[in-house]
Amino acid sequence: MKKRVAILISGRGSNMTALIEAAKAHDYPAEIALVVSNRPDAAGLERARSSGIPTAVIDHTLFGSDRATFEQLLDKELRDHGIDLVCLAGFMRLLTPWFVNRWSGRMLNIHPSLLPQFKGLDTHRRALEAGVKRHGTTVHFVVPEMDAGPIVAQDSIAVHASDTEETLAVRVLELEHQIYPRALRAVAEGRTTV
Ligand code: GRF
């Protein structure tokens, strides 16, 4: 049985698209059963719809500071769709320990740095400022602490003297599109667990 996967997005959804494409392979152990966005205008929603994937919008702005109600609705949406695994893909909402613990060991995130270096935002700028020779991306299980969970997969590129935030972003994103489908495969097949 293929694992039923939900992808949570807030924006363009290029990692979501990479996962959707990978999941088209007959031998891929997961199917993308749902895409949820917390922003009604996320460009990725249209991409998901055009691939025939059910979508849902849970607009966090309607709940103000009430994270609990937002997350209860999100949790219900996932359960109503029989979701086994959740992939965060550019989902720009911090999740509370309540939600994270409900999906513990079953929720992945992709982050544009070689964790534990450069948690948080502006990773490419900070990598350049730090003068690192290699930079990359990490897929990890989500735990309550941000960008801190057990690592499933990483890959890296060489940083060149001529690199800018923009050139790094392009090369790291290419890596992300390769490692996220590989990492999800490993987790869906039960080869990688916490
Ligand atoms: C990626 O760089 C990912 O690592 C980070 O947010 C970005 C999402 O890009 N978490 P996209 O929406 O998948 O194109």
Short mmCIF file of C-alpha atoms and ligand atoms in Angstrom, two decimals:
data_model
loop_
_atom_site.label_atom_id
_atom_site.label_comp_id
_atom_site.label_asym_id
_atom_site.label_seq_id
_atom_site.Cartn_x
_atom_site.Cartn_y
_atom_site.Cartn_z
CA MET A 1 0.00 0.00 0.00
CA LYS A 2 1.32 3.41 -0.95
CA LYS A 3 1.56 5.91 1.90
CA ARG A 4 -0.85 8.80 1.59
CA VAL A 5 1.10 12.08 1.71
CA ALA A 6 -0.06 15.65 2.29
CA ILE A 7 2.19 18.51 1.23
CA LEU A 8 1.89 21.80 3.12
CA ILE A 9 2.88 24.92 1.19
CA SER A 10 2.75 28.70 1.45
CA GLY A 11 4.22 29.76 -1.88
CA ARG A 12 5.42 28.72 -5.32
CA GLY A 13 5.63 25.02 -4.49
CA SER A 14 8.59 23.93 -6.57
CA ASN A 15 9.48 21.21 -4.03
CA MET A 16 5.82 20.18 -4.02
CA THR A 17 6.03 19.83 -7.80
CA ALA A 18 9.16 17.70 -7.52
CA LEU A 19 7.36 15.39 -5.08
CA ILE A 20 4.28 15.20 -7.32
CA GLU A 21 6.45 14.28 -10.31
CA ALA A 22 8.39 11.65 -8.37
CA ALA A 23 5.20 10.09 -7.05
CA LYS A 24 4.00 9.43 -10.61
CA ALA A 25 6.44 6.52 -10.86
CA HIS A 26 4.66 3.19 -10.42
CA ASP A 27 7.20 1.95 -7.91
CA TYR A 28 7.16 5.10 -5.79
CA PRO A 29 5.97 4.13 -2.30
CA ALA A 30 3.87 7.26 -1.71
CA GLU A 31 1.01 9.07 -3.40
CA ILE A 32 0.35 12.77 -3.03
CA ALA A 33 -3.20 12.74 -1.70
CA LEU A 34 -3.58 16.38 -0.62
CA VAL A 35 -1.94 19.79 -0.86
CA VAL A 36 -2.78 22.33 1.84
CA SER A 37 -1.84 26.00 1.78
CA ASN A 38 -2.17 28.53 4.58
CA ARG A 39 -2.24 31.27 1.93
CA PRO A 40 -5.08 31.48 -0.61
CA ASP A 41 -2.77 33.09 -3.18
CA ALA A 42 0.01 30.45 -3.08
CA ALA A 43 1.06 29.79 -6.67
CA GLY A 44 1.61 26.14 -5.85
CA LEU A 45 -2.13 25.61 -5.38
CA GLU A 46 -2.79 26.05 -9.08
CA ARG A 47 0.06 23.71 -9.93
CA ALA A 48 -1.39 21.06 -7.63
CA ARG A 49 -4.89 21.47 -9.06
CA SER A 50 -3.57 21.15 -12.61
CA SER A 51 -2.01 17.83 -11.56
CA GLY A 52 -5.42 16.67 -10.35
CA ILE A 53 -4.49 16.70 -6.67
CA PRO A 54 -7.09 17.71 -4.06
CA THR A 55 -6.23 21.03 -2.46
CA ALA A 56 -7.36 22.86 0.65
CA VAL A 57 -6.75 26.38 1.92
CA ILE A 58 -6.72 27.14 5.62
CA ASP A 59 -6.03 30.86 5.74
CA HIS A 60 -4.17 31.50 8.97
CA THR A 61 -4.97 35.23 8.87
CA LEU A 62 -8.60 34.41 9.66
CA PHE A 63 -7.54 33.05 13.05
CA GLY A 64 -5.35 35.94 14.24
CA SER A 65 -3.19 34.72 17.09
CA ASP A 66 -5.38 31.64 17.63
CA ARG A 67 -2.92 28.99 16.48
CA ALA A 68 -4.86 26.23 18.23
CA THR A 69 -7.98 26.55 16.06
CA PHE A 70 -5.89 26.87 12.87
CA GLU A 71 -3.98 23.71 13.73
CA GLN A 72 -7.08 21.77 14.77
CA LEU A 73 -8.61 22.48 11.37
CA LEU A 74 -5.37 21.52 9.63
CA ASP A 75 -5.17 18.31 11.65
CA LYS A 76 -8.81 17.47 10.81
CA GLU A 77 -8.20 18.07 7.10
CA LEU A 78 -5.25 15.67 7.17
CA ARG A 79 -7.18 13.00 9.05
CA ASP A 80 -10.26 13.38 6.83
CA HIS A 81 -7.99 12.56 3.86
CA GLY A 82 -6.46 9.53 5.57
CA ILE A 83 -2.99 11.05 5.50
CA ASP A 84 -0.04 8.93 6.69
CA LEU A 85 2.85 11.35 6.14
CA VAL A 86 3.15 15.14 5.95
CA CYS A 87 5.77 17.02 3.92
CA LEU A 88 6.37 20.68 4.68
CA ALA A 89 7.54 22.38 1.50
CA GLY A 90 8.02 26.09 1.96
CA PHE A 91 5.29 26.15 4.62
CA MET A 92 5.92 29.45 6.40
CA ARG A 93 4.01 28.87 9.65
CA LEU A 94 5.58 27.76 12.88
CA LEU A 95 3.72 24.74 14.22
CA THR A 96 3.04 24.31 17.94
CA PRO A 97 4.27 21.30 19.94
CA TRP A 98 0.66 20.02 20.03
CA PHE A 99 0.53 19.66 16.23
CA VAL A 100 4.12 18.51 15.85
CA ASN A 101 3.67 15.80 18.48
CA ARG A 102 0.49 14.53 16.81
CA TRP A 103 2.52 13.96 13.62
CA SER A 104 5.73 12.95 15.34
CA GLY A 105 7.89 10.70 13.17
CA ARG A 106 5.50 11.25 10.27
CA MET A 107 6.28 14.84 9.26
CA LEU A 108 9.24 16.00 7.16
CA ASN A 109 10.59 19.44 6.31
CA ILE A 110 13.13 20.65 3.78
CA HIS A 111 15.47 23.45 4.77
CA PRO A 112 17.94 25.33 2.53
CA SER A 113 21.12 24.79 4.53
CA LEU A 114 23.31 22.04 5.87
CA LEU A 115 21.69 21.78 9.29
CA PRO A 116 22.56 22.32 12.06
CA GLN A 117 24.20 25.30 10.35
CA PHE A 118 21.98 28.27 9.49
CA LYS A 119 18.63 27.43 11.04
CA GLY A 120 15.89 29.94 10.24
CA LEU A 121 15.70 32.47 7.41
CA ASP A 122 18.18 34.03 4.93
CA THR A 123 20.34 30.93 4.83
CA HIS A 124 22.13 31.77 1.57
CA ARG A 125 23.15 35.25 2.74
CA ARG A 126 24.37 33.87 6.05
CA ALA A 127 26.31 31.08 4.34
CA LEU A 128 28.10 33.68 2.18
CA GLU A 129 28.82 35.90 5.19
CA ALA A 130 30.24 32.94 7.10
CA GLY A 131 32.52 32.10 4.17
CA VAL A 132 31.59 28.41 4.10
CA LYS A 133 33.09 26.35 1.29
CA ARG A 134 30.08 24.08 1.02
CA HIS A 135 26.39 24.85 1.35
CA GLY A 136 23.32 22.75 0.74
CA THR A 137 20.01 21.45 1.92
CA THR A 138 18.58 19.12 4.53
CA VAL A 139 15.45 17.01 4.84
CA HIS A 140 14.62 16.29 8.49
CA PHE A 141 11.84 15.00 10.69
CA VAL A 142 9.96 17.86 12.33
CA VAL A 143 10.28 18.29 16.09
CA PRO A 144 8.94 21.15 18.24
CA GLU A 145 12.25 23.05 18.05
CA MET A 146 12.57 24.78 14.66
CA ASP A 147 14.91 23.19 12.07
CA ALA A 148 16.25 20.79 14.67
CA GLY A 149 14.82 17.32 14.03
CA PRO A 150 16.61 14.10 13.08
CA ILE A 151 18.20 14.38 9.63
CA VAL A 152 16.94 12.09 6.85
CA ALA A 153 19.04 13.37 3.93
CA GLN A 154 21.49 16.12 3.02
CA ASP A 155 23.32 17.15 -0.10
CA SER A 156 25.76 19.95 -0.77
CA ILE A 157 27.37 22.10 -3.44
CA ALA A 158 30.69 23.94 -3.55
CA VAL A 159 30.44 27.67 -2.86
CA HIS A 160 32.37 29.74 -5.42
CA ALA A 161 33.98 33.13 -4.81
CA SER A 162 31.66 34.60 -7.43
CA ASP A 163 28.47 33.27 -5.79
CA THR A 164 25.65 35.58 -4.74
CA GLU A 165 22.55 34.80 -2.68
CA GLU A 166 20.70 34.37 -5.96
CA THR A 167 23.14 31.95 -7.60
CA LEU A 168 23.34 29.88 -4.43
CA ALA A 169 19.55 29.81 -4.20
CA VAL A 170 19.29 28.41 -7.73
CA ARG A 171 21.83 25.63 -7.18
CA VAL A 172 20.52 24.68 -3.73
CA LEU A 173 16.94 24.54 -5.04
CA GLU A 174 18.05 22.10 -7.76
CA LEU A 175 19.48 19.89 -5.01
CA GLU A 176 16.27 20.16 -3.00
CA HIS A 177 14.24 18.85 -5.92
CA GLN A 178 16.47 15.77 -5.99
CA ILE A 179 16.77 14.98 -2.30
CA TYR A 180 13.19 15.55 -1.14
CA PRO A 181 11.75 12.78 -3.32
CA ARG A 182 14.60 10.47 -2.24
CA ALA A 183 14.06 11.26 1.44
CA LEU A 184 10.30 10.76 1.21
CA ARG A 185 10.89 7.43 -0.52
CA ALA A 186 13.16 6.28 2.31
CA VAL A 187 10.62 7.26 4.96
CA ALA A 188 7.60 5.88 3.08
CA GLU A 189 9.39 2.56 2.62
CA GLY A 190 10.13 2.45 6.35
CA ARG A 191 13.89 2.41 5.70
CA THR A 192 14.32 5.62 7.69
CA THR A 193 12.57 6.07 11.01
CA VAL A 194 13.17 8.14 14.10
C1 GRF B 1 12.79 25.96 -0.19
O1 GRF B 1 14.01 26.59 -0.33
C2 GRF B 1 12.73 25.17 1.09
O2 GRF B 1 13.97 24.67 1.48
C3 GRF B 1 12.29 26.20 2.10
O3 GRF B 1 11.38 27.00 1.41
C4 GRF B 1 11.66 26.97 0.01
C5 GRF B 1 10.39 26.54 -0.66
O4 GRF B 1 10.45 26.67 -2.06
N1 GRF B 1 11.74 25.55 3.25
P1 GRF B 1 9.32 26.05 -2.96
O5 GRF B 1 8.00 26.70 -2.53
O6 GRF B 1 9.29 24.58 -2.73
O7 GRF B 1 9.66 26.42 -4.35
#
